[in-house]
Each structure stands twice: as C-alpha cells, then as structure tokens.
Coordinates of C-alpha atoms in Angstrom, one line a residue:
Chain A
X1 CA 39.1 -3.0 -9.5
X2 CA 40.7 -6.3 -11.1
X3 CA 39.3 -9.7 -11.7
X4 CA 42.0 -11.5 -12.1
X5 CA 42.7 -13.5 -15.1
X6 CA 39.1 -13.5 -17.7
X7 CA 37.1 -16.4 -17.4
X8 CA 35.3 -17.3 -19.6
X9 CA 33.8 -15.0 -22.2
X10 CA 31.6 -15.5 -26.0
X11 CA 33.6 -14.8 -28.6
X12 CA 32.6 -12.6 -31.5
X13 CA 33.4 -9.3 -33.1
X14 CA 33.6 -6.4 -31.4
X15 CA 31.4 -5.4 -28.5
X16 CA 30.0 -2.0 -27.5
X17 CA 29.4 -1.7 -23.8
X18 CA 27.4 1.2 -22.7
X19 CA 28.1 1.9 -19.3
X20 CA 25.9 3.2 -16.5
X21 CA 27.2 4.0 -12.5
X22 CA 29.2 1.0 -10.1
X23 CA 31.9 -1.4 -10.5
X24 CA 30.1 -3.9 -12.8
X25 CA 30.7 -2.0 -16.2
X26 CA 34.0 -1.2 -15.9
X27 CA 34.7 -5.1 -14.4
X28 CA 32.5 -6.2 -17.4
X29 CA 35.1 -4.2 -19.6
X30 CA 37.8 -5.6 -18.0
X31 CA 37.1 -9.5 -19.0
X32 CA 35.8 -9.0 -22.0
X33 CA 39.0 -6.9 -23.0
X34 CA 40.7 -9.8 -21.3
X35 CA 39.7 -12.5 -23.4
X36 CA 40.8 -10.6 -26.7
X37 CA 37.7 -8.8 -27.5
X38 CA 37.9 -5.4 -29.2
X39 CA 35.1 -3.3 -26.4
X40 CA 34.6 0.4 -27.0
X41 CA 33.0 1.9 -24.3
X42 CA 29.9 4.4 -24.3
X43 CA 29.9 5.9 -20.8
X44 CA 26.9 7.9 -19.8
X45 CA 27.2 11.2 -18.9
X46 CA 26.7 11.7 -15.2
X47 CA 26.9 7.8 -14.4
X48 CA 30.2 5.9 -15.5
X49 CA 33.4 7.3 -14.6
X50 CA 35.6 7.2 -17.6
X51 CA 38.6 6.7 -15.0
X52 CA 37.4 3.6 -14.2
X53 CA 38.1 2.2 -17.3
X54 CA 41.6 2.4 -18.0
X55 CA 42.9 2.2 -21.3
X56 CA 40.1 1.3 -23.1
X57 CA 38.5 2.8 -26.5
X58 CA 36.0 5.4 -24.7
X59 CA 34.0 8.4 -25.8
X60 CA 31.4 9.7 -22.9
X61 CA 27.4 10.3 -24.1
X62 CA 24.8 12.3 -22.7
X63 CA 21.4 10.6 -23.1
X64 CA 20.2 13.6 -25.8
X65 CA 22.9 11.9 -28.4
X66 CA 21.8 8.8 -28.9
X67 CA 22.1 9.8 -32.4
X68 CA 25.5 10.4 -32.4
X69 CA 26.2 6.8 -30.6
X70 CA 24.4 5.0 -33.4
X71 CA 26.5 6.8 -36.1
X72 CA 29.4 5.9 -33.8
X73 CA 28.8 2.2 -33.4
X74 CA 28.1 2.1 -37.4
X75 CA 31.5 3.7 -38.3
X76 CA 32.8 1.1 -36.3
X77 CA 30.7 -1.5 -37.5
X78 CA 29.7 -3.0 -34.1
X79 CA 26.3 -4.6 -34.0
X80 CA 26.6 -6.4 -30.3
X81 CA 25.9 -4.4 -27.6
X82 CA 26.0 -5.1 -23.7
X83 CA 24.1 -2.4 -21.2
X84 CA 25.2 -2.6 -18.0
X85 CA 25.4 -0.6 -14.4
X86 CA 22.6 1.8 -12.7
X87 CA 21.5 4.6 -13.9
X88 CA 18.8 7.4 -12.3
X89 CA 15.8 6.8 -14.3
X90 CA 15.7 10.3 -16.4
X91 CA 13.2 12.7 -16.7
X92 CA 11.9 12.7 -20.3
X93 CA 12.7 17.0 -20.5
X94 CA 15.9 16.7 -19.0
X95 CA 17.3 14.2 -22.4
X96 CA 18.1 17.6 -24.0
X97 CA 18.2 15.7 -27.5
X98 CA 20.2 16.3 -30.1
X99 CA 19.4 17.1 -33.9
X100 CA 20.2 13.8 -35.3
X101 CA 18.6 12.4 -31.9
X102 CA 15.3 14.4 -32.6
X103 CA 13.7 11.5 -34.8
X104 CA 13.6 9.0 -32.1
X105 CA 11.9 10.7 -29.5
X106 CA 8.2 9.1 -30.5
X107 CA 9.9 5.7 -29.7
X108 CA 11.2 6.9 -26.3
X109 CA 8.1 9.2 -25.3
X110 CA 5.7 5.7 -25.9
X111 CA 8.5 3.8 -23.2
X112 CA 8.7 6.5 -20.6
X113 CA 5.5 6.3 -20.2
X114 CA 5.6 2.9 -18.3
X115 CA 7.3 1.8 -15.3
X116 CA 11.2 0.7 -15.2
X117 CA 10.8 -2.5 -16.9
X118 CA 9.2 -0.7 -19.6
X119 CA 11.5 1.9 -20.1
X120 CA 14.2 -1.1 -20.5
X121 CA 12.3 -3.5 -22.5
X122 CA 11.5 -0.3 -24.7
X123 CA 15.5 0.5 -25.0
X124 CA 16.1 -3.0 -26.0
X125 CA 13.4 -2.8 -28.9
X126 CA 15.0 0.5 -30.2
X127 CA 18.6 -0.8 -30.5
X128 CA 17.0 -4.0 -31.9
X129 CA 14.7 -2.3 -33.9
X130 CA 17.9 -0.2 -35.3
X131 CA 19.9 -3.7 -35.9
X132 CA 21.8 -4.3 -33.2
X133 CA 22.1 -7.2 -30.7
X134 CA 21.6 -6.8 -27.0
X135 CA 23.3 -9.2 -24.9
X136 CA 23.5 -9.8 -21.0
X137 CA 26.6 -9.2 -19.3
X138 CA 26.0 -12.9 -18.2
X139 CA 26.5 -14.2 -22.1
X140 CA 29.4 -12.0 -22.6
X141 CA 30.9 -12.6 -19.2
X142 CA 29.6 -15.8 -16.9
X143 CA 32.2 -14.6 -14.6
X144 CA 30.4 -11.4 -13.6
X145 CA 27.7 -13.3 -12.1
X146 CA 27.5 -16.0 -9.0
X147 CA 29.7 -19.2 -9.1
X148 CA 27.5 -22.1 -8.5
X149 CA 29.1 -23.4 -4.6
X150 CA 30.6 -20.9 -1.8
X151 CA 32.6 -17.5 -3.4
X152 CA 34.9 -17.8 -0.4
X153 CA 35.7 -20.9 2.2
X154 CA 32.9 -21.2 4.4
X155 CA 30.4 -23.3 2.4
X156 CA 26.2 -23.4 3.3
X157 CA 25.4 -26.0 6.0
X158 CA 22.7 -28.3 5.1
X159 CA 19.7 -26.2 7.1
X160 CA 21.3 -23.3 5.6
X161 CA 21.0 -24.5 2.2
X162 CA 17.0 -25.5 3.2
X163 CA 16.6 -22.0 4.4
X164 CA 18.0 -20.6 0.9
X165 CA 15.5 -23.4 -1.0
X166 CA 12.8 -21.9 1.2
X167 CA 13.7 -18.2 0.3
X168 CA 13.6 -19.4 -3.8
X169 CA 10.6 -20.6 -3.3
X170 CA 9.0 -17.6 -1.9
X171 CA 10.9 -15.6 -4.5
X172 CA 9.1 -17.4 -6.6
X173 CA 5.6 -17.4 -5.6
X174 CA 5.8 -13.4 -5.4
X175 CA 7.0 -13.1 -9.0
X176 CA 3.8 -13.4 -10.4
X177 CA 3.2 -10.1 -9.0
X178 CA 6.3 -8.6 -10.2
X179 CA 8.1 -7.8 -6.8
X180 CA 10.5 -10.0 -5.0
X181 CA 14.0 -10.1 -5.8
X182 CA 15.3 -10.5 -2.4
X183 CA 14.1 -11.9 1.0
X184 CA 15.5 -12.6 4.2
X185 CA 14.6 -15.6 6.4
X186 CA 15.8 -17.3 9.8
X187 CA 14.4 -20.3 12.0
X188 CA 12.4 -21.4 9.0
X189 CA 10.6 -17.7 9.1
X190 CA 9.9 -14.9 6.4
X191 CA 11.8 -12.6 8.5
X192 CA 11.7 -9.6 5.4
X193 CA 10.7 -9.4 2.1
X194 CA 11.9 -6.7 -0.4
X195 CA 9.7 -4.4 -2.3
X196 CA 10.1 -0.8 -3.3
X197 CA 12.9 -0.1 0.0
X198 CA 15.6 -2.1 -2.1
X199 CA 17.9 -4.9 -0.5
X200 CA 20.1 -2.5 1.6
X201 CA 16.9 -0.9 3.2
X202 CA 15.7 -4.1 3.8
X203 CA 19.0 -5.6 5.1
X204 CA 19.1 -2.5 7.4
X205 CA 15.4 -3.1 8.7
X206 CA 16.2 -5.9 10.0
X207 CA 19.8 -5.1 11.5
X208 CA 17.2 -2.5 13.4
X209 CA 14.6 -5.0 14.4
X210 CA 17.6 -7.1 15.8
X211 CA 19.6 -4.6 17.8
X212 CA 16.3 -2.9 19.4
X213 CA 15.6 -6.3 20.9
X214 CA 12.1 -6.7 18.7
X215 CA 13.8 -9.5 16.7
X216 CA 16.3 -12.3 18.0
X217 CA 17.8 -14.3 15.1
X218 CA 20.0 -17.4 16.1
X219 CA 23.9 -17.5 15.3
X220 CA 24.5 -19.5 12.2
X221 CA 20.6 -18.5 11.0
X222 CA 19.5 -15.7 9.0
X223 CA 20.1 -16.1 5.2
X224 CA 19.3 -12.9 2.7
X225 CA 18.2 -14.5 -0.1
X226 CA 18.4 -13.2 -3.9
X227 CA 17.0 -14.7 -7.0
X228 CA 15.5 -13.0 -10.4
X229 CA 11.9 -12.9 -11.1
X230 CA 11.0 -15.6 -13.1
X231 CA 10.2 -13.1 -16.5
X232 CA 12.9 -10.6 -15.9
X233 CA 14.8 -9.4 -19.0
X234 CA 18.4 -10.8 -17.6
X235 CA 19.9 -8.8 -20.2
X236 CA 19.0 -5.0 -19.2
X237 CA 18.1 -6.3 -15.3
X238 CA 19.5 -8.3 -13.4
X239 CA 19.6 -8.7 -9.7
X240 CA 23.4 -7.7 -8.1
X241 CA 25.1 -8.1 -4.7
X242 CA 28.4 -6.0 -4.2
X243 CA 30.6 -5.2 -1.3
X244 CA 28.1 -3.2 0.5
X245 CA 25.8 -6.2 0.8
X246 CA 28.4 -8.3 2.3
X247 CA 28.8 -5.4 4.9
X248 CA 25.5 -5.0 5.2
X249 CA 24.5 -8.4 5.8
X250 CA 27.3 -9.0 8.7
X251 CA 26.3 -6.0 10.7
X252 CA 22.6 -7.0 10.6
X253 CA 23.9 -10.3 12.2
X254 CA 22.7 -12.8 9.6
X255 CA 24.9 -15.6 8.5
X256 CA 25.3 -15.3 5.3
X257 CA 23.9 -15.2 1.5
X258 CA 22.2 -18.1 -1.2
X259 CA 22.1 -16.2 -4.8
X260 CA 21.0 -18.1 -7.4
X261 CA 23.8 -18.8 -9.7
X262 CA 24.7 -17.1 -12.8
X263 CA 21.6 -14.9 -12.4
X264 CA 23.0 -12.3 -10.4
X265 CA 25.7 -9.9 -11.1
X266 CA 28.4 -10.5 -8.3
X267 CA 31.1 -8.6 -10.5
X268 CA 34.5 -9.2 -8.2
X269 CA 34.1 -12.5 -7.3
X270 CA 37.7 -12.7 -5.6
X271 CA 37.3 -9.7 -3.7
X272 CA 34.1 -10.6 -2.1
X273 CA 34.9 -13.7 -1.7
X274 CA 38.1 -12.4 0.2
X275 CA 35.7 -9.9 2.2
X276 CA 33.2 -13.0 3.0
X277 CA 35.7 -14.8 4.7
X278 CA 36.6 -11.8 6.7
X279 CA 33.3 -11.4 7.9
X280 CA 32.4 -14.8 8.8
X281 CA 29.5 -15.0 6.0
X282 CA 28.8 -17.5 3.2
X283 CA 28.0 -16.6 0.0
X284 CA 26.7 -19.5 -1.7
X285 CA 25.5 -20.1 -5.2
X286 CA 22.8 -22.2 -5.9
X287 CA 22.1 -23.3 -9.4
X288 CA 18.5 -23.5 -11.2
Chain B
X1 CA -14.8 4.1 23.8
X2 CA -18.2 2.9 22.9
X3 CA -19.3 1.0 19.9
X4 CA -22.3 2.0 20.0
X5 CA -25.8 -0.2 20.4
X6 CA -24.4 -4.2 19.7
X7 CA -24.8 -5.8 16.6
X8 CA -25.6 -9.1 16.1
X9 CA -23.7 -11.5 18.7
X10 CA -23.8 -15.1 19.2
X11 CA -26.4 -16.0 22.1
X12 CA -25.2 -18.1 24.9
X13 CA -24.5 -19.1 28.4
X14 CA -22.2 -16.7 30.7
X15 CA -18.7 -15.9 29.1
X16 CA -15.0 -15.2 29.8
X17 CA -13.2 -12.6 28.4
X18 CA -9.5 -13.3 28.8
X19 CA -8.1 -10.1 28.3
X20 CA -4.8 -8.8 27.3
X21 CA -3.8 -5.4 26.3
X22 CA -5.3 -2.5 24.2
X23 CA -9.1 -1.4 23.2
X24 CA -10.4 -4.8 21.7
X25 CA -10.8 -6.7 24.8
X26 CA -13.3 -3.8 26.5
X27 CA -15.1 -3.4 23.5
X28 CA -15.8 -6.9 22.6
X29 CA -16.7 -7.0 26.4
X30 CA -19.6 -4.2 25.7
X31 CA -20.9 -5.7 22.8
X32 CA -20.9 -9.5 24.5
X33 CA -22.4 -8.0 28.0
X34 CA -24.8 -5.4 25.3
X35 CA -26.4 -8.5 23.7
X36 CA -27.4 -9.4 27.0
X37 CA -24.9 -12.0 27.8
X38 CA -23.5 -12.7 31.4
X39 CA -19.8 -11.6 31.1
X40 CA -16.8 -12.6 33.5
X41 CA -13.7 -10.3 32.7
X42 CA -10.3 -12.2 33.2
X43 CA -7.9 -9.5 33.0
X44 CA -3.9 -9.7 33.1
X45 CA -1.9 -8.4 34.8
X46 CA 0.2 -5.9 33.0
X47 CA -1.5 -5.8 30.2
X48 CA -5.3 -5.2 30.3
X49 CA -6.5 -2.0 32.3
X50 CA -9.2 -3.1 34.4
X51 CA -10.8 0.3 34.0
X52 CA -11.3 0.0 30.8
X53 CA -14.6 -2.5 31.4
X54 CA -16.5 0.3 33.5
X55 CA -19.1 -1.4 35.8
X56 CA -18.3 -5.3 34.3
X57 CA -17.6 -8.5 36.6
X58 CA -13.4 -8.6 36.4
X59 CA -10.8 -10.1 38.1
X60 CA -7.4 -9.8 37.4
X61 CA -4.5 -12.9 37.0
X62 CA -0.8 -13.5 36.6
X63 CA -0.8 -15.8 33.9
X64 CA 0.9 -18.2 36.7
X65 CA -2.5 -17.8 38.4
X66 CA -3.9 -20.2 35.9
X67 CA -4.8 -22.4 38.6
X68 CA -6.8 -20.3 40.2
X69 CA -8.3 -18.8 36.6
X70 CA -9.4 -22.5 36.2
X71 CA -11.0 -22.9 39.4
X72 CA -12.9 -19.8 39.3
X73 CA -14.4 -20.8 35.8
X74 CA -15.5 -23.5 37.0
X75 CA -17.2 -22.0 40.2
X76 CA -19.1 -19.8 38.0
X77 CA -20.1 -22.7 35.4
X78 CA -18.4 -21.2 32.6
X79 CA -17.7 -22.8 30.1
X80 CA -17.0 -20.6 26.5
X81 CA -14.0 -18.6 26.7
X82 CA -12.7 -16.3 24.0
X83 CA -9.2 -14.5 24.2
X84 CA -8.5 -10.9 23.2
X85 CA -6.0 -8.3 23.1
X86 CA -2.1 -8.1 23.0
X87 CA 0.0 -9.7 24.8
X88 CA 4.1 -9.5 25.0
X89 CA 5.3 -13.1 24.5
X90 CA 6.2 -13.8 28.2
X91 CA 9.7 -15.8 29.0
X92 CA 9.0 -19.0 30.7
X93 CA 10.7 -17.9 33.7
X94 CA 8.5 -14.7 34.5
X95 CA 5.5 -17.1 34.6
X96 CA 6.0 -17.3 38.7
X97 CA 3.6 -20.1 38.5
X98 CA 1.3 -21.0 42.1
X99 CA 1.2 -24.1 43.3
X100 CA -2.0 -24.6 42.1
X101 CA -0.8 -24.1 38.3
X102 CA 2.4 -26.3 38.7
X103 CA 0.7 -29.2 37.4
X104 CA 0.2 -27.6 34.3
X105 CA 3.4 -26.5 33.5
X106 CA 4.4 -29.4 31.5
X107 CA 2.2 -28.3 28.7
X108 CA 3.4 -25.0 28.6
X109 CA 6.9 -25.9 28.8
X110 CA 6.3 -27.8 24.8
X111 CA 4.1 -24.8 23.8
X112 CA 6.6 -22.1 24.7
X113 CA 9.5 -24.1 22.5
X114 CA 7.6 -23.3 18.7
X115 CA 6.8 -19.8 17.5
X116 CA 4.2 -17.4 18.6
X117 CA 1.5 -19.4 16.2
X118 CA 2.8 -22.6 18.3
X119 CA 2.7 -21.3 22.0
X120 CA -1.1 -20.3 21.1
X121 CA -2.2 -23.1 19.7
X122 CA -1.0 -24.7 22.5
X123 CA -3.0 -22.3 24.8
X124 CA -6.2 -23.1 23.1
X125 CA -5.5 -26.6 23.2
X126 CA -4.9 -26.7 26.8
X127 CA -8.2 -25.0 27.7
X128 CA -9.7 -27.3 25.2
X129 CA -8.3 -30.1 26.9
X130 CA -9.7 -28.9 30.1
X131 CA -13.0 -28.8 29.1
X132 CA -13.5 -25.2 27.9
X133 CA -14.7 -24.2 24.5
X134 CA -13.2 -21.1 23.0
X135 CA -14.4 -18.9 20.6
X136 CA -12.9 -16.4 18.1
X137 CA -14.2 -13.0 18.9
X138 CA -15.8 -12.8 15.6
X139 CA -18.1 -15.6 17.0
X140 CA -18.9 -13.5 19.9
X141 CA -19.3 -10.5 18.2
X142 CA -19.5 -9.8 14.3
X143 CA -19.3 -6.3 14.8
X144 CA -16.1 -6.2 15.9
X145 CA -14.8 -7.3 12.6
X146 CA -14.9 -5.3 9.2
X147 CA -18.1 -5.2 7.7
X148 CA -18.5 -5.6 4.0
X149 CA -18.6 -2.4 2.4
X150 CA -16.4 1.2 3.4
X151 CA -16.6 1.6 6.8
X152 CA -17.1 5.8 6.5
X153 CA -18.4 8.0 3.1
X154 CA -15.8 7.4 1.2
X155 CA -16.3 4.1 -1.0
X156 CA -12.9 2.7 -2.6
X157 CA -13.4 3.3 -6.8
X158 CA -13.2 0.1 -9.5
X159 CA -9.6 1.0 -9.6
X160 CA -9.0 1.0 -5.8
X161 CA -11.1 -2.5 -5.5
X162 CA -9.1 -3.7 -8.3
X163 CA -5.6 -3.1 -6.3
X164 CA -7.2 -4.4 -3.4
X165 CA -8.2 -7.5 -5.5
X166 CA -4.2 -7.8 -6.0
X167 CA -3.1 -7.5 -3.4
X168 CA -5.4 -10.1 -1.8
X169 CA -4.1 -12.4 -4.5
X170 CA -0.7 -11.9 -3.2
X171 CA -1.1 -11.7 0.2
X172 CA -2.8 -15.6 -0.7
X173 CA 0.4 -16.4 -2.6
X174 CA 2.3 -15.9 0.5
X175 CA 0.3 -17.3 2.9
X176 CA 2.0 -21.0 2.7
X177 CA 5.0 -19.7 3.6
X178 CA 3.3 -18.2 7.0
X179 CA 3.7 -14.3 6.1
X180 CA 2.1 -11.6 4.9
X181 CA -0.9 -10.3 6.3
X182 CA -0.4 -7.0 4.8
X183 CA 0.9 -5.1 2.3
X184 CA 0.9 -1.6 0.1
X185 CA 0.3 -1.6 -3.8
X186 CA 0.2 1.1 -5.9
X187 CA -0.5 1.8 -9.1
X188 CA -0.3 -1.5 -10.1
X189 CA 3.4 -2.0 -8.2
X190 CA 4.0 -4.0 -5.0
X191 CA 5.1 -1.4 -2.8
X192 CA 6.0 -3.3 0.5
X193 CA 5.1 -6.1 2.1
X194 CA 4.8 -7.0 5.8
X195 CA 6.9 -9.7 7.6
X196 CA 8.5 -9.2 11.4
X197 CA 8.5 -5.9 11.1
X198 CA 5.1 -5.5 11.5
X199 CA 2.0 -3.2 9.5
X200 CA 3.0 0.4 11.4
X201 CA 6.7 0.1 10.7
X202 CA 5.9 -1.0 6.9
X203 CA 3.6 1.7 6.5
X204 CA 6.1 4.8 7.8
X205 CA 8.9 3.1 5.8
X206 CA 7.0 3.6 2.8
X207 CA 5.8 7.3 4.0
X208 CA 9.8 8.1 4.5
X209 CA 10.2 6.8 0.9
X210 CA 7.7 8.9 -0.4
X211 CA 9.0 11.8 1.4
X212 CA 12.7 11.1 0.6
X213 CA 11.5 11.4 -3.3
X214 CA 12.2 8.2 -4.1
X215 CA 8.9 7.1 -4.4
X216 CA 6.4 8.9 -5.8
X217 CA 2.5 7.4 -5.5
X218 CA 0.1 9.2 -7.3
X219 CA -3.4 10.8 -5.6
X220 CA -6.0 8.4 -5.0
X221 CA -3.2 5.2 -5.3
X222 CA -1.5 3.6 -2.7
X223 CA -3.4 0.8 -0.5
X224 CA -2.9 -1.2 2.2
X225 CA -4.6 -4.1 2.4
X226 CA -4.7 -6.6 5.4
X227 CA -6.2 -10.1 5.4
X228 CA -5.7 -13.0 7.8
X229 CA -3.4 -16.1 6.0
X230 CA -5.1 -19.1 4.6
X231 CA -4.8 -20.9 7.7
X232 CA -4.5 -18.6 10.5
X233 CA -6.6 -19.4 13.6
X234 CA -8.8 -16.7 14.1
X235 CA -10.0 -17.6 17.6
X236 CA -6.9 -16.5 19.1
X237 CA -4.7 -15.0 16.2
X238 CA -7.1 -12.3 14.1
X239 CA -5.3 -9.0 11.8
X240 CA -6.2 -5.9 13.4
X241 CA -6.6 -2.4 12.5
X242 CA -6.8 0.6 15.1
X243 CA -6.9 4.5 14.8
X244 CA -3.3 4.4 14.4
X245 CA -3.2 2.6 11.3
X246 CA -5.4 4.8 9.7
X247 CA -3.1 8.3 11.1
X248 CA 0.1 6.1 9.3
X249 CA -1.8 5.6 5.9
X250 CA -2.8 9.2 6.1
X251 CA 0.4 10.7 6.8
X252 CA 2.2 8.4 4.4
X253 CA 0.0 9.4 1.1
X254 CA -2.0 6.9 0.6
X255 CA -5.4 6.8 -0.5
X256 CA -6.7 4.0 1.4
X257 CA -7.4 0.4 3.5
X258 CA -8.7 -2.7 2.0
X259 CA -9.8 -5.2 4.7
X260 CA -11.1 -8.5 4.6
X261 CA -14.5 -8.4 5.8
X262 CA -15.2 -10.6 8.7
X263 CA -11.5 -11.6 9.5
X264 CA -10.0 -8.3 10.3
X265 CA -10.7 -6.8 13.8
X266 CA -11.4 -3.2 13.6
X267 CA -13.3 -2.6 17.2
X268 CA -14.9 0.7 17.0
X269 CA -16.4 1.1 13.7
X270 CA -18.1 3.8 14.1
X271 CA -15.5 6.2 15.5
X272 CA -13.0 4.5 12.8
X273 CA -15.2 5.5 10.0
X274 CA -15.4 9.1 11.8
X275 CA -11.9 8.9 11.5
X276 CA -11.5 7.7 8.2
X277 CA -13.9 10.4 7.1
X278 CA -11.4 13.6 8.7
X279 CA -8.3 12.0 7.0
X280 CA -10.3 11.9 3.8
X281 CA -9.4 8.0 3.6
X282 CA -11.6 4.8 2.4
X283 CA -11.9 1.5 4.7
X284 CA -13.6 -0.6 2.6
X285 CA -14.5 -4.1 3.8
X286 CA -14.2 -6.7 1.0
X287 CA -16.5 -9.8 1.4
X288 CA -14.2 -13.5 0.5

C-alpha cells in the first residue's frame, strides 16, 4: 500500500521502527523512507509481514530476543525508535527468551503484571531506561494520522459537526475512567459507547439494532466518533480507523466519521479518502 | 407472583394503577391494595394481562380510550395516579382515538415529536394538567425498589462495593449526556456500558466476549451496576431489574449487581434474592 509522495516527516538520524500486524507500520516505513530517512525495520515474529515492507533494511525478531535487537540497534548506532501496529498481548511463558535476553526478564515480569497500558508504558521505560528514544508515529510522520477537514469531498454539515463536538465531549467525560475511545451518536443521542467489544463490535451493534427495526437512525445522522483518552501514551497507543471502519460504518447506515485530528492513526489517507467518497460517508478531522 | 406481606407504602385516598406490560404493575398493585388502599386497575390493551391482578377492580383501555379513562377517574373521585410497566412506544396513527379523546389529541401530537423521555413527560404533564397527581411507584410502594443492603446471603465484599462505587461515578459522568444507566466493570476496567442497546443485550455481549476468550474476568469480578441518571423522572421513567437480569449476569461470569437503593425497581425481592441465592450472585443495594 502507497501513500503517495511523504508528507511531512522529523528529520534526524536514523530511525528503528519495530513493527507489529496491519498496514500502519509498513505505511509508517514508507514516509519516513520517503523523506530520506535511513529506517531499519524490526518486524515481530508472528505479526508484521516482512513482504509488506519492500526493500527496506529488515531482520525479523521473536519477542525472546530482545537482546539480540539491542545489540543490533547499537551496532547500528540508532537511538530513535518508533513502535507501531497490533500485536496479541503475549503470554509471559510463551517469550521463550534468549541468553542475552535472560537479564531483562525482572523488568518485563514487574510490567506484565498490569493491564495493557502497563505492559506499554513498561516497554517504553525499558528502551528508555536502555537509552533510546521512543517516538510516536505522529512525530515521525503527521501524515499517518487524521488531516484536520474532510479526508475525501463530502465535508461535515454544521449539525454534523455538533454531533461530533457532542461525541468529544462524552469522550471526554469517560476518560477519567480510562475507557472511551469511540462512541456513536445520532439525533442528539448516545446511541453506543465503546468499551471492552472494540469499535467494529460496536459499529456492528448497532448496524444490528438498526436492521432488526429496534433502532431507526435518520439519513444524514449517525456519526461514530473517535478521539484519545485525555492521558493516553500517543506514542505506543493511539486510537486508529482503517478501511474496515469505513465499511463498517456504511453498512451500519450511519453517515459518516469526526476523528480528532492528528491523534488518530488513519495510515492511507488517499485511499480512504477515495473509499469515503464511494460510500457516501465523511470523514472529518476535527482539531483540539 | 407475590411479594409477600407489604412493606411500608404511602397512605392515601383510592388509587389508579395505569398499567402496562410485565410483573411490576401487578405487584405494585398487591402491595398498594395490601396496605389497605382502594385500588382501580387501568390496564392496556396489549400490554398488561388483566389476570395478572387476581380478584382487583380493572378495566381495560386503548390508549385512544383516554376519554373515557378520564371520565371514569373522575366518577370514582380518583385523584393519584401512578404509571407502571412497559410499554412499546406506540405510532401516532395506531392511537384510533374515540371521540371523546379527540380533544386531546393536540397535546399528544407535540409530545409524540421528542424522544421517549419527551412523549412521557408530556403524559405526566397532561394528567397533571387535568387535575391528577401522579406518583412514582416508589412513592406508592418502597418495597418495590432495592432496599439498602444485598437483597439475598450473599453480601458484595470491600472490593465489590468499591467497583460498584466506580461505576456509580461513571454512570454520574455520563448522565448529562442522557445515557448510561448501566454498565459492567471489572477488575478495575470499564467493561461495557449501556446505551440503545439496552442492559440484557450489553450483558450477553460481554458473556460472548468472555466465552470467545477474549475477555477473561476473574472469579468474584465482574459487576453490573444500574442506577437511574441525575435527572431522570422517576415517577414514570425508573431502571429496573427482573429475574432475567440476574440468569444474564450468571451465565455471563460475573460475580454480581450493584443497585441504587431506592431508585431501581426490583419487584419481587424476595423471590429475587431466592434467585440470587441459586445462581450464587450478590444484589446488593447501595444507599446515595
């Protein structure tokens, strides 16, 4: 996948990207190759396909050798690093570590033993801790995430654009409680609210409610809605839309989509932009 | 179903019970006509079972019999009303009215273009407006409510209050933005959160995550907890909890309900604490 010409990107040395599931890390790749970077590429065994990124300078990690990458990125004295794309939250057993790994399991047994953000927040201390710098795909790439305006040529009406203030402002009120990065509204209603179901689950709910009759949303009303929490570690987690949102979204009959702008990974934004128009939804960025 | 002898109820001249569907509106009828109160049973059509109020004074009404509903109220001197029970939102059309309701119809033409929290404000207003006073049922009858304190043996531990505690605190958060009256935390996580699709639907979706693997909630975790919003009026518009909500919690894993005390319906208490008791659950009633 191509996003046309870079955008752009922070200059600097070179730039270690290590590289989970999805399109984002190999797009990420792409424009930061693009604007004259040197990128080597640590793809995770099981989760990036190496395919995916072309020519690039790539050698492929299990988890268990994270002691190998370090003496890797020191060879090649890199010292910025970018995480990006999914990746199944391991089991602790199943890291099958290495020798030279072996020493910084007590790090990694204290961070497992938390939730998700934990687990991040304690990846990011390590490689800090270890003297690197962790960026955000945002810093190395503004391009990768939501354009403030419309990504393709049908623009928010003004009650849409209330509706998507609306949904930010219930985003907001539920992030003290550490949930909420995506809500759908209509008619001036809290139609769904994300939790533990993720966006498509949600998206799909209420495609459900709509075609067995429970739920009748307007044409030109329901707006999904997606925003960061206001603590969220932008850099290791950041909310993201792709193509099967778009799809989503115009099968469950709602209008269209209010992201709030360069906080949430859009990756391709020409191609969804394209499939936006094609589906009759907006996809609007809103900035802070 | 009997609730056993009444509780404490609010002493007063004769009574109609405007009844829609489901076990509330016979069981707040026992415990009005238990306390020794003259009870006149309006049920309607399609929705309330008249057998349901054994030997009680009932007639039955289309709701475009409200004419004639009027004029019988007033034949019989009644003058406190409460309303009770389910009712499908009816199309404007269906209402058939007599010619004896035609006057009214004005009204209800403006009610019936908000919500569902509009069209029943504008019911109690237009009975108000008549002359009537109506009454929440937990006016009529306390008992029908959550009491404060677990509702069979099993009390809810420090831990399970304090996830109650939280999730009242959200469900508070959300409440300006007219949603939420229940949602299901665990272990400290936001696990869902109601909004059209209503408390049953959010419950099995989080028993289907559970049982697809990817949630996992630990023994003794998960809670739902249900609580009216900050200004939800509880005369005609009350959360509500049946034997069916406790069979979902069970079957989905979790451990427990938390229930505001007072301003959640519950009906039967004692056959819902039986219940709570064979599915090994705590109902615990927290006071505001």
């Amino acid at each position: 996948m191509s996003t046309g010409p870079a955008g752009p990107v922070v200059s600097g040395g070179p730039l270690a990207i290590i590289a989970g599931a999805g399109d984002f890390p190999p797009q990420l790749a792409d424009l930061a190759a693009g604007s004259g970077r040197r990128v080597f590429v640590a793809a995770l065994e099981g989760a990036a396909d190496p395919a995916a990124f072309g020519a690039l300078d790539l050698q492929s990690y299990r988890l268990g050798q994270l002691g190998r990458l370090l003496e890797e990125l020191r060879r090649r004295e890199i010292t910025d690093l970018v995480m990006i794309g999914s990746l199944p939250r391991p089991s602790f057993a199943a890291l099958r570590p290495e020798a030279s790994t072996l020493k910084y399991l007590p790090h990694f047994a204290r961070a497992f033993r938390g939730g998700d953000d934990h687990l991040l927040r304690g990846v990011v201390e390590f490689f800090e801790g270890q003297g690197f710098s962790v960026h955000g795909p945002a810093e190395i790439a503004p391009r990768i995430t939501a354009p403030a305006g419309p990504l393709g040529r049908k623009a928010a009406s003004a009650a849409q654009r209330e509706i998507i203030a609306e949904g930010f402002r219930l985003l907001a009120a539920l992030s003290p409680f550490d949930v909420g990065q995506a809500a759908i509204l209509a008619d001036h209603r809290v139609i769904a609210i994300e939790a533990a179901e993720g966006t498509d689950a949600m998206i799909r709910r209420v495609g459900e409610l709509v075609a067995s009759g429970r739920l009748r949303i307007a044409k030109g009303d329901g707006v999904l809605v997606k925003a960061p929490k206001d603590e969220q570690d932008l850099r290791v987690d950041m909310p993201a839309i792709g193509p099967d949102t778009l799809r989503n979204v115009a099968a469950a009959g709602l209008s269209g989509i209010g992201l709030r702008a360069g906080r949430v990974l859009i990756g391709d934004a020409v191609g969804l932009g394209q499939l936006a128009d094609k589906s009759g939804l907006f996809v609007e960025g809103v900035a802070p």
